[in-house]
Amino acid sequence: MSKTITIDGKIIPFEDGQTIMDAAMAAGVYIPHLCHQPEFTPHGSCKLCTVNVNGRNCTACTFPAIDGQEVLNETQELIDDRKKITQMLFVEGNHFCPSCEKTGNCQLQGVAYHLNMLDNHFPLFYPDRKVDASHTEVMIDHNRCIFCTLCVRASQQKDGKDVFAISGRGIDKHLIVNAQSGLLKDTDLNVTDHACAVCPTGAILIKRTGYQVPIGQRIYDHKQIDQVSLATEQHKHGE
Amino acid sequence: MKQFIQCIAENNQHQSTHLLKMLREIQDRYHYIPKDAIEQLSELLNIPRTQIISVVEFYSFFHLSPRGKYELLISDSITDHMLGKKNLLDYLAKILSVTVGEVREDGLVSLGNASCTGMCDQGPAGLVNGYALTRLDQPACDQIAALINQQKPLVEWPSELFQVDDNIYKSGLLLNQPYVQGAALRAMIDRGIKATLAEVDGSGLRGRGGAGFKTATKWKFCSEEPQTERYVVCNADEGEPGTFKDRVLLNSYTDQVFEGMAVCAAIIGARQGFLYLRGEYLHLHDKLERILEQRRQNGLLGTNIMGVGLDFDIEICLGAGAYICGEESALIESLEGKAGIPRNRPPYPVTQGYLGKPTVVNNVETFLAATGIAVNGGDWFASIGTEKSKGTKILSISGDCARPGIYEYPFGITVQTILNDCGAVDVLGIQVGGPSGTFISNQEFERKLAFEDLATGGSFIIFNSSRDILDMVNNFTHFFAHESCGFCTPCRVGTALLKKQLAKIVDGHGSAGDVVALEELCQLVKNHSHCGLGQTAANPILTTLERYPDLYHSRLKEISFEPGFDLDGALATARRLANRDDAGAHLAQTESEHE
């Protein structure tokens, strides 16, 4: 008998060492997430993947699956809370979708569509954040960074570098790059690095590739993020 | 500078785990962390510069830009405010000609705020270059300003300015316990290690930091881990506003605390221990080192302790201004030389703690109790207290009472008894367990301190009826936003939003829906945050909203909606650019204001 958990009553098999997210995604059950990608060490910071495990809230991407767990995923309460957490990510930065190159391909936007987010709910912070366009091929727009650390982890774990890091504390935290000047151009980042392609929002963009796919023909213009996520990540979670 | 940094790195064996220690020395010498120092350290320690920058930017006591040669910080705890902190800070700013938060033009002095410095029984308090200042008043400020302007080195400052008193008013089981150096270790050796763990188990001792996990269970789990390299950590990062008992225990019961750590080490099989001392208690550091050295001399630390083949030593690590490091996994990160960001759990520290090895983290008071239990046995401790809360609790009492200080009581004591003992009259309410605890009103004084009723890490702040509860709530809410590590969305953004939403109501801009919105936000932060900080950050609002809903509603406007957005404020930049400030350059928030 293989070990199982239930998610919203559905029986899901898992193997030792898998997280709830691994088990769910491998079985075709989508749990919203932004800071998680199956190739990298789970981080557990965005809190979108919060599920209720035997009465307690846990992040599905970090919490191990244990035989017999009863997991709640799509309760109205969790959906509402995930929407508010997404709204928090919107208001703390400067996310103006209509003028962003990433629109339609942005996972933050995709999750917001999925959760039926129709407004910001919270007051906007309008933080003063910079753009680093110093690198010839890659740019950072700090206005759109959600501190998921995917670029940090991709650079360390896939590229074997240390280009990115998160610094600061609380609401003042920010992305920094590994150069004496503090500028992206002076790092050893290469445009082909995984770190350049992993950003879920429009914070890290590759120059001279903008608008090659017209708005209206982009990923989340036609598909829900749960379909896309399962299609691209499901097999990786089974590994 | 090159040589200085080189020297620091060598003294620390180029170990990046000692990064905080090295940065403290650099900050001390240059009053900031120069870029060149970061570059050099990055090479010497073989770590990316970003790792160093992220540590510098995380801790309040490190700075990337120069602070004054004399860095003066005034404690921002609610208890300091109740003792006139604001006027004092303004006064200091005036006589020193320096703006709060900035450095004076000549670079000699900077003035700022610090989160609670743990001197609530003898405030208003502050720190000068990290050393505690107590009982500040106008004459003391005049004296300090003169000393700074004369550029007198700190060692030549009058010692009264730095005098820290214990203020023990009520001693019980632990504080009255006579102690002979080595007695607990001797008793343990005679009884046997397993039997000693059984005594700790039988004592019913639960962690004294507030969470109350059973101590013997934690030690047993750790001792059963397959990895044999294990660590003991004493959490002396007491940052909860209103608590200062560990300061007193480390000052006057030092040996007992260290001996408790050694007992724990023998039980779990650890050879190395750490005392993580909050940076605000720098004044205790040399004394603690002296006592450690004395214990080594007396064969109670080091190799072959008491001649029975036990090896164990303790290293003191200083924090650098971060409340979150009181959370055990954040503390471990900090010990490893990193920013204090709480880890994902599981794994718990007992399985994977310091450097991934099994680690026991306990509060100062827990180790003190363990020493007593090792000497006297479990029954000695378990005979006192309540069914689920054995033994005594040491309280830090501050705020509106005649005798603020340290009080030890058996668990199960009523709040009223405590108030009578410390001389508190006309009491409005009490913050039990600090901002992360509960506010109780004067209708609840028959409640008992115990894990079954009012759990507490020891902070007990009394407010009399002249105090404004919302001032207190505001202070605490700002505190949590300031101390949030920023790792998870609900706490990072949520605590900042709580600050805004509370201000909207307190400042009289709230409308009917705003209290509901505030409560919703509180629940979100509480239910979804990554660690205890976020999970309790909304407690000041939630516990007072539950007891005094009218207080919040009385601040609301009589209209159905009031924008949180300040229309006129948003035009400030435009006014500055246009260089005008006439009536036409201002916009009213609502139509009625136009008339």
mmCIF file of N, CA and C in Angstrom, chain A residues 42-47 50 56-57 59 62-64 77-78 80-82 84-86 88-89 91-92 121-126 146-147 162-174 176-182, chain B residues 35-36 39 48-51 53-55 57-60 115 321-324 341 344-346 348 481-494 496-497 500-501 517 520-521 524-525 527-530 564-565:
data_model
loop_
_atom_site.group_PDB
_atom_site.id
_atom_site.type_symbol
_atom_site.label_atom_id
_atom_site.label_comp_id
_atom_site.label_asym_id
_atom_site.label_seq_id
_atom_site.Cartn_x
_atom_site.Cartn_y
_atom_site.Cartn_z
ATOM 1 N N PRO A 42 12.673 24.778 -2.001
ATOM 2 C CA PRO A 42 11.496 25.582 -1.629
ATOM 3 C C PRO A 42 11.860 26.702 -0.654
ATOM 4 N N HIS A 43 11.142 27.790 -0.754
ATOM 5 C CA HIS A 43 11.450 28.974 0.041
ATOM 6 C C HIS A 43 10.361 29.256 1.075
ATOM 7 N N GLY A 44 9.107 29.128 0.667
ATOM 8 C CA GLY A 44 7.997 29.281 1.616
ATOM 9 C C GLY A 44 7.730 30.695 2.065
ATOM 10 N N SER A 45 8.022 31.688 1.235
ATOM 11 C CA SER A 45 7.884 33.065 1.709
ATOM 12 C C SER A 45 6.664 33.806 1.176
ATOM 13 N N CYS A 46 6.198 33.471 -0.032
ATOM 14 C CA CYS A 46 5.085 34.271 -0.576
ATOM 15 C C CYS A 46 3.783 33.952 0.152
ATOM 16 N N LYS A 47 3.673 32.734 0.673
ATOM 17 C CA LYS A 47 2.532 32.261 1.462
ATOM 18 C C LYS A 47 1.255 32.070 0.650
ATOM 19 N N THR A 50 -0.408 28.536 1.018
ATOM 20 C CA THR A 50 -0.885 28.128 2.339
ATOM 21 C C THR A 50 -2.090 27.197 2.212
ATOM 22 N N ARG A 56 -4.220 23.191 10.835
ATOM 23 C CA ARG A 56 -3.165 24.199 10.974
ATOM 24 C C ARG A 56 -2.738 24.718 9.603
ATOM 25 N N ASN A 57 -2.492 26.022 9.501
ATOM 26 C CA ASN A 57 -2.026 26.565 8.230
ATOM 27 C C ASN A 57 -0.538 26.272 8.013
ATOM 28 N N THR A 59 2.684 26.096 4.689
ATOM 29 C CA THR A 59 2.990 26.319 3.283
ATOM 30 C C THR A 59 3.204 24.962 2.623
ATOM 31 N N THR A 62 6.770 23.743 1.431
ATOM 32 C CA THR A 62 7.845 23.337 2.349
ATOM 33 C C THR A 62 7.411 22.214 3.287
ATOM 34 N N PHE A 63 6.115 22.025 3.467
ATOM 35 C CA PHE A 63 5.673 21.080 4.494
ATOM 36 C C PHE A 63 5.650 19.657 3.949
ATOM 37 N N PRO A 64 6.300 18.734 4.649
ATOM 38 C CA PRO A 64 6.358 17.367 4.138
ATOM 39 C C PRO A 64 4.987 16.679 4.152
ATOM 40 N N GLU A 77 -12.391 30.277 2.449
ATOM 41 C CA GLU A 77 -11.550 31.075 3.343
ATOM 42 C C GLU A 77 -10.120 31.183 2.804
ATOM 43 N N LEU A 78 -9.565 30.059 2.382
ATOM 44 C CA LEU A 78 -8.199 30.087 1.845
ATOM 45 C C LEU A 78 -8.127 30.865 0.538
ATOM 46 N N ASP A 80 -10.050 33.360 -0.341
ATOM 47 C CA ASP A 80 -10.148 34.789 0.014
ATOM 48 C C ASP A 80 -8.821 35.306 0.572
ATOM 49 N N ASP A 81 -8.213 34.517 1.454
ATOM 50 C CA ASP A 81 -6.956 34.952 2.064
ATOM 51 C C ASP A 81 -5.831 35.027 1.026
ATOM 52 N N ARG A 82 -5.800 34.055 0.120
ATOM 53 C CA ARG A 82 -4.772 34.090 -0.936
ATOM 54 C C ARG A 82 -4.943 35.325 -1.806
ATOM 55 N N LYS A 84 -6.112 38.172 -0.804
ATOM 56 C CA LYS A 84 -5.611 39.325 -0.040
ATOM 57 C C LYS A 84 -4.076 39.338 -0.002
ATOM 58 N N ILE A 85 -3.469 38.170 0.083
ATOM 59 C CA ILE A 85 -1.996 38.120 0.077
ATOM 60 C C ILE A 85 -1.470 38.608 -1.278
ATOM 61 N N THR A 86 -2.182 38.232 -2.351
ATOM 62 C CA THR A 86 -1.799 38.717 -3.689
ATOM 63 C C THR A 86 -1.961 40.235 -3.760
ATOM 64 N N MET A 88 -1.670 42.247 -1.338
ATOM 65 C CA MET A 88 -0.550 42.817 -0.578
ATOM 66 C C MET A 88 0.678 42.958 -1.472
ATOM 67 N N LEU A 89 0.941 41.927 -2.286
ATOM 68 C CA LEU A 89 2.105 41.983 -3.176
ATOM 69 C C LEU A 89 1.953 43.106 -4.202
ATOM 70 N N VAL A 91 0.177 46.007 -3.752
ATOM 71 C CA VAL A 91 0.247 47.366 -3.200
ATOM 72 C C VAL A 91 1.626 47.732 -2.673
ATOM 73 N N GLU A 92 2.437 46.739 -2.291
ATOM 74 C CA GLU A 92 3.739 47.118 -1.720
ATOM 75 C C GLU A 92 4.722 47.555 -2.798
ATOM 76 N N HIS A 121 -7.711 46.501 -3.018
ATOM 77 C CA HIS A 121 -8.242 46.364 -1.667
ATOM 78 C C HIS A 121 -7.502 47.216 -0.632
ATOM 79 N N PHE A 122 -6.185 47.095 -0.582
ATOM 80 C CA PHE A 122 -5.385 47.840 0.399
ATOM 81 C C PHE A 122 -4.866 49.141 -0.226
ATOM 82 N N PRO A 123 -4.522 50.120 0.619
ATOM 83 C CA PRO A 123 -3.944 51.356 0.064
ATOM 84 C C PRO A 123 -2.570 51.091 -0.560
ATOM 85 N N LEU A 124 -2.291 51.759 -1.648
ATOM 86 C CA LEU A 124 -1.007 51.565 -2.330
ATOM 87 C C LEU A 124 0.126 52.223 -1.556
ATOM 88 N N PHE A 125 1.303 51.623 -1.621
ATOM 89 C CA PHE A 125 2.467 52.173 -0.909
ATOM 90 C C PHE A 125 3.231 53.184 -1.766
ATOM 91 N N TYR A 126 3.149 53.066 -3.063
ATOM 92 C CA TYR A 126 3.934 53.899 -3.985
ATOM 93 C C TYR A 126 5.388 54.042 -3.547
ATOM 94 N N ILE A 146 8.980 41.086 -6.154
ATOM 95 C CA ILE A 146 8.143 40.607 -5.052
ATOM 96 C C ILE A 146 8.952 39.764 -4.053
ATOM 97 N N PHE A 147 10.281 39.787 -4.165
ATOM 98 C CA PHE A 147 11.186 39.127 -3.199
ATOM 99 C C PHE A 147 10.972 37.615 -3.110
ATOM 100 N N ASP A 162 26.527 33.802 -7.879
ATOM 101 C CA ASP A 162 25.879 34.427 -6.729
ATOM 102 C C ASP A 162 25.499 35.842 -7.103
ATOM 103 N N VAL A 163 24.784 35.980 -8.199
ATOM 104 C CA VAL A 163 24.548 37.324 -8.732
ATOM 105 C C VAL A 163 23.576 38.120 -7.868
ATOM 106 N N PHE A 164 22.543 37.450 -7.347
ATOM 107 C CA PHE A 164 21.483 38.178 -6.646
ATOM 108 C C PHE A 164 21.424 37.823 -5.160
ATOM 109 N N ALA A 165 20.902 38.757 -4.375
ATOM 110 C CA ALA A 165 20.635 38.481 -2.962
ATOM 111 C C ALA A 165 19.543 39.436 -2.506
ATOM 112 N N ILE A 166 18.903 39.077 -1.392
ATOM 113 C CA ILE A 166 17.916 39.972 -0.795
ATOM 114 C C ILE A 166 18.565 40.616 0.419
ATOM 115 N N SER A 167 18.406 41.916 0.531
ATOM 116 C CA SER A 167 18.995 42.648 1.656
ATOM 117 C C SER A 167 17.928 43.487 2.337
ATOM 118 N N GLY A 168 18.288 44.051 3.488
ATOM 119 C CA GLY A 168 17.355 44.921 4.195
ATOM 120 C C GLY A 168 16.406 44.124 5.067
ATOM 121 N N ARG A 169 15.508 44.835 5.709
ATOM 122 C CA ARG A 169 14.614 44.198 6.670
ATOM 123 C C ARG A 169 13.200 44.736 6.508
ATOM 124 N N GLY A 170 12.214 43.901 6.817
ATOM 125 C CA GLY A 170 10.818 44.337 6.800
ATOM 126 C C GLY A 170 10.426 44.900 5.450
ATOM 127 N N ILE A 171 9.652 45.953 5.492
ATOM 128 C CA ILE A 171 9.111 46.537 4.271
ATOM 129 C C ILE A 171 10.224 47.196 3.441
ATOM 130 N N ASP A 172 11.407 47.369 4.034
ATOM 131 C CA ASP A 172 12.527 47.963 3.304
ATOM 132 C C ASP A 172 13.395 46.938 2.584
ATOM 133 N N LYS A 173 12.991 45.688 2.576
ATOM 134 C CA LYS A 173 13.875 44.712 1.938
ATOM 135 C C LYS A 173 13.930 44.946 0.437
ATOM 136 N N HIS A 174 15.037 44.565 -0.145
ATOM 137 C CA HIS A 174 15.216 44.842 -1.573
ATOM 138 C C HIS A 174 16.222 43.878 -2.183
ATOM 139 N N ILE A 176 19.502 42.975 -4.188
ATOM 140 C CA ILE A 176 20.806 43.577 -4.500
ATOM 141 C C ILE A 176 21.577 42.638 -5.420
ATOM 142 N N VAL A 177 22.591 43.190 -6.087
ATOM 143 C CA VAL A 177 23.387 42.359 -6.990
ATOM 144 C C VAL A 177 24.842 42.375 -6.549
ATOM 145 N N ASN A 178 25.546 41.329 -6.924
ATOM 146 C CA ASN A 178 26.901 41.126 -6.437
ATOM 147 C C ASN A 178 27.941 41.842 -7.301
ATOM 148 N N ALA A 179 28.089 43.143 -7.062
ATOM 149 C CA ALA A 179 29.110 43.935 -7.748
ATOM 150 C C ALA A 179 29.523 45.055 -6.815
ATOM 151 N N GLN A 180 30.772 45.415 -6.891
ATOM 152 C CA GLN A 180 31.262 46.487 -6.015
ATOM 153 C C GLN A 180 30.468 47.769 -6.259
ATOM 154 N N SER A 181 30.146 48.014 -7.510
ATOM 155 C CA SER A 181 29.398 49.231 -7.856
ATOM 156 C C SER A 181 27.922 49.108 -7.493
ATOM 157 N N GLY A 182 27.471 47.889 -7.234
ATOM 158 C CA GLY A 182 26.059 47.675 -6.970
ATOM 159 C C GLY A 182 25.221 47.639 -8.239
ATOM 160 N N LYS B 35 32.537 50.552 2.600
ATOM 161 C CA LYS B 35 32.482 49.678 1.422
ATOM 162 C C LYS B 35 33.764 48.869 1.259
ATOM 163 N N ASP B 36 34.893 49.531 1.482
ATOM 164 C CA ASP B 36 36.185 48.842 1.313
ATOM 165 C C ASP B 36 36.314 47.690 2.302
ATOM 166 N N GLU B 39 34.415 44.785 0.920
ATOM 167 C CA GLU B 39 35.169 44.138 -0.166
ATOM 168 C C GLU B 39 36.258 43.230 0.393
ATOM 169 N N PRO B 48 30.289 35.904 -0.715
ATOM 170 C CA PRO B 48 29.924 37.022 -1.589
ATOM 171 C C PRO B 48 29.664 38.295 -0.778
ATOM 172 N N ARG B 49 30.021 39.422 -1.375
ATOM 173 C CA ARG B 49 29.815 40.706 -0.675
ATOM 174 C C ARG B 49 28.345 40.906 -0.339
ATOM 175 N N THR B 50 27.464 40.326 -1.188
ATOM 176 C CA THR B 50 26.032 40.494 -0.944
ATOM 177 C C THR B 50 25.625 39.892 0.407
ATOM 178 N N GLN B 51 26.305 38.837 0.805
ATOM 179 C CA GLN B 51 25.993 38.222 2.094
ATOM 180 C C GLN B 51 26.318 39.185 3.238
ATOM 181 N N ILE B 53 26.554 42.555 2.931
ATOM 182 C CA ILE B 53 25.646 43.713 2.843
ATOM 183 C C ILE B 53 24.285 43.363 3.435
ATOM 184 N N SER B 54 23.800 42.158 3.136
ATOM 185 C CA SER B 54 22.472 41.807 3.643
ATOM 186 C C SER B 54 22.473 41.700 5.165
ATOM 187 N N VAL B 55 23.594 41.299 5.747
ATOM 188 C CA VAL B 55 23.677 41.272 7.214
ATOM 189 C C VAL B 55 23.721 42.703 7.763
ATOM 190 N N GLU B 57 22.557 45.395 6.454
ATOM 191 C CA GLU B 57 21.267 46.084 6.296
ATOM 192 C C GLU B 57 20.151 45.459 7.121
ATOM 193 N N PHE B 58 20.410 44.282 7.670
ATOM 194 C CA PHE B 58 19.368 43.617 8.461
ATOM 195 C C PHE B 58 19.351 44.097 9.908
ATOM 196 N N TYR B 59 20.528 44.266 10.493
ATOM 197 C CA TYR B 59 20.614 44.556 11.927
ATOM 198 C C TYR B 59 20.649 46.070 12.177
ATOM 199 N N SER B 60 19.878 46.485 13.185
ATOM 200 C CA SER B 60 19.747 47.924 13.464
ATOM 201 C C SER B 60 21.055 48.589 13.864
ATOM 202 N N SER B 115 14.671 50.096 19.610
ATOM 203 C CA SER B 115 13.589 49.321 20.205
ATOM 204 C C SER B 115 13.960 49.071 21.657
ATOM 205 N N GLY B 321 20.821 44.155 17.409
ATOM 206 C CA GLY B 321 19.593 44.930 17.251
ATOM 207 C C GLY B 321 18.607 44.310 16.305
ATOM 208 N N ALA B 322 18.002 43.192 16.703
ATOM 209 C CA ALA B 322 16.961 42.557 15.899
ATOM 210 C C ALA B 322 16.122 41.679 16.826
ATOM 211 N N TYR B 323 14.910 42.119 17.090
ATOM 212 C CA TYR B 323 13.978 41.397 17.963
ATOM 213 C C TYR B 323 13.732 39.982 17.457
ATOM 214 N N ILE B 324 13.687 39.831 16.142
ATOM 215 C CA ILE B 324 13.353 38.542 15.543
ATOM 216 C C ILE B 324 14.347 37.455 15.957
ATOM 217 N N ILE B 341 16.597 35.413 9.814
ATOM 218 C CA ILE B 341 15.321 35.079 9.170
ATOM 219 C C ILE B 341 14.898 33.687 9.621
ATOM 220 N N ASN B 344 12.176 27.546 7.775
ATOM 221 C CA ASN B 344 10.984 26.718 7.591
ATOM 222 C C ASN B 344 11.066 25.543 8.541
ATOM 223 N N ARG B 345 9.925 25.201 9.130
ATOM 224 C CA ARG B 345 9.903 24.050 10.030
ATOM 225 C C ARG B 345 8.760 23.127 9.652
ATOM 226 N N PRO B 346 8.940 21.805 9.719
ATOM 227 C CA PRO B 346 10.176 21.101 10.017
ATOM 228 C C PRO B 346 11.251 21.324 8.936
ATOM 229 N N TYR B 348 12.985 20.911 12.785
ATOM 230 C CA TYR B 348 13.127 21.743 13.976
ATOM 231 C C TYR B 348 14.587 21.764 14.426
ATOM 232 N N ALA B 481 6.155 46.334 13.057
ATOM 233 C CA ALA B 481 6.482 46.662 11.667
ATOM 234 C C ALA B 481 7.984 46.905 11.535
ATOM 235 N N HIS B 482 8.576 47.556 12.533
ATOM 236 C CA HIS B 482 9.999 47.845 12.514
ATOM 237 C C HIS B 482 10.826 46.574 12.624
ATOM 238 N N GLU B 483 10.316 45.610 13.385
ATOM 239 C CA GLU B 483 11.097 44.398 13.650
ATOM 240 C C GLU B 483 10.778 43.233 12.710
ATOM 241 N N SER B 484 9.773 43.382 11.865
ATOM 242 C CA SER B 484 9.470 42.305 10.917
ATOM 243 C C SER B 484 10.687 42.051 10.044
ATOM 244 N N CYS B 485 11.044 40.779 9.864
ATOM 245 C CA CYS B 485 12.242 40.490 9.071
ATOM 246 C C CYS B 485 11.974 40.692 7.593
ATOM 247 N N GLY B 486 10.694 40.630 7.197
ATOM 248 C CA GLY B 486 10.356 40.873 5.794
ATOM 249 C C GLY B 486 10.344 39.628 4.934
ATOM 250 N N PHE B 487 10.553 38.474 5.547
ATOM 251 C CA PHE B 487 10.620 37.231 4.762
ATOM 252 C C PHE B 487 9.288 36.917 4.094
ATOM 253 N N CYS B 488 8.209 36.893 4.861
ATOM 254 C CA CYS B 488 6.936 36.461 4.264
ATOM 255 C C CYS B 488 6.013 37.646 4.010
ATOM 256 N N THR B 489 5.183 37.487 2.988
ATOM 257 C CA THR B 489 4.277 38.566 2.568
ATOM 258 C C THR B 489 3.332 39.031 3.685
ATOM 259 N N PRO B 490 2.630 38.114 4.355
ATOM 260 C CA PRO B 490 1.622 38.597 5.321
ATOM 261 C C PRO B 490 2.207 39.472 6.426
ATOM 262 N N CYS B 491 3.410 39.144 6.883
ATOM 263 C CA CYS B 491 4.009 39.939 7.955
ATOM 264 C C CYS B 491 4.691 41.190 7.397
ATOM 265 N N ARG B 492 5.456 41.024 6.332
ATOM 266 C CA ARG B 492 6.171 42.175 5.767
ATOM 267 C C ARG B 492 5.205 43.274 5.366
ATOM 268 N N VAL B 493 4.233 42.936 4.538
ATOM 269 C CA VAL B 493 3.282 43.943 4.059
ATOM 270 C C VAL B 493 2.202 44.190 5.114
ATOM 271 N N GLY B 494 1.793 43.099 5.772
ATOM 272 C CA GLY B 494 0.695 43.211 6.741
ATOM 273 C C GLY B 494 1.015 44.122 7.907
ATOM 274 N N ALA B 496 3.076 46.578 7.949
ATOM 275 C CA ALA B 496 3.120 47.956 7.436
ATOM 276 C C ALA B 496 1.699 48.470 7.206
ATOM 277 N N LEU B 497 0.825 47.585 6.721
ATOM 278 C CA LEU B 497 -0.572 47.982 6.505
ATOM 279 C C LEU B 497 -1.298 48.226 7.822
ATOM 280 N N LYS B 500 -0.610 51.657 8.964
ATOM 281 C CA LYS B 500 -1.388 52.652 8.209
ATOM 282 C C LYS B 500 -2.860 52.656 8.625
ATOM 283 N N GLN B 501 -3.418 51.458 8.711
ATOM 284 C CA GLN B 501 -4.856 51.358 8.985
ATOM 285 C C GLN B 501 -5.166 51.847 10.396
ATOM 286 N N ALA B 517 -12.296 46.490 8.576
ATOM 287 C CA ALA B 517 -11.138 46.242 7.712
ATOM 288 C C ALA B 517 -9.888 45.995 8.550
ATOM 289 N N GLU B 520 -10.068 42.462 9.978
ATOM 290 C CA GLU B 520 -9.811 41.474 8.920
ATOM 291 C C GLU B 520 -8.324 41.350 8.638
ATOM 292 N N LEU B 521 -7.694 42.508 8.552
ATOM 293 C CA LEU B 521 -6.252 42.524 8.286
ATOM 294 C C LEU B 521 -5.497 41.834 9.419
ATOM 295 N N LEU B 524 -5.680 38.122 9.031
ATOM 296 C CA LEU B 524 -4.848 37.662 7.920
ATOM 297 C C LEU B 524 -3.384 37.538 8.351
ATOM 298 N N VAL B 525 -2.895 38.580 9.024
ATOM 299 C CA VAL B 525 -1.503 38.587 9.472
ATOM 300 C C VAL B 525 -1.282 37.465 10.495
ATOM 301 N N ASN B 527 -3.046 34.644 10.925
ATOM 302 C CA ASN B 527 -3.238 33.270 10.439
ATOM 303 C C ASN B 527 -2.227 32.822 9.394
ATOM 304 N N HIS B 528 -1.571 33.756 8.729
ATOM 305 C CA HIS B 528 -0.740 33.346 7.596
ATOM 306 C C HIS B 528 0.744 33.656 7.737
ATOM 307 N N SER B 529 1.144 34.320 8.803
ATOM 308 C CA SER B 529 2.562 34.680 8.908
ATOM 309 C C SER B 529 3.427 33.453 9.181
ATOM 310 N N HIS B 530 4.684 33.593 8.800
ATOM 311 C CA HIS B 530 5.652 32.497 8.834
ATOM 312 C C HIS B 530 6.064 32.107 10.256
ATOM 313 N N GLY B 564 -8.275 56.797 2.422
ATOM 314 C CA GLY B 564 -7.033 56.697 3.181
ATOM 315 C C GLY B 564 -5.946 57.504 2.495
ATOM 316 N N PHE B 565 -6.208 57.875 1.239
ATOM 317 C CA PHE B 565 -5.226 58.562 0.429
ATOM 318 C C PHE B 565 -5.240 60.056 0.748
#
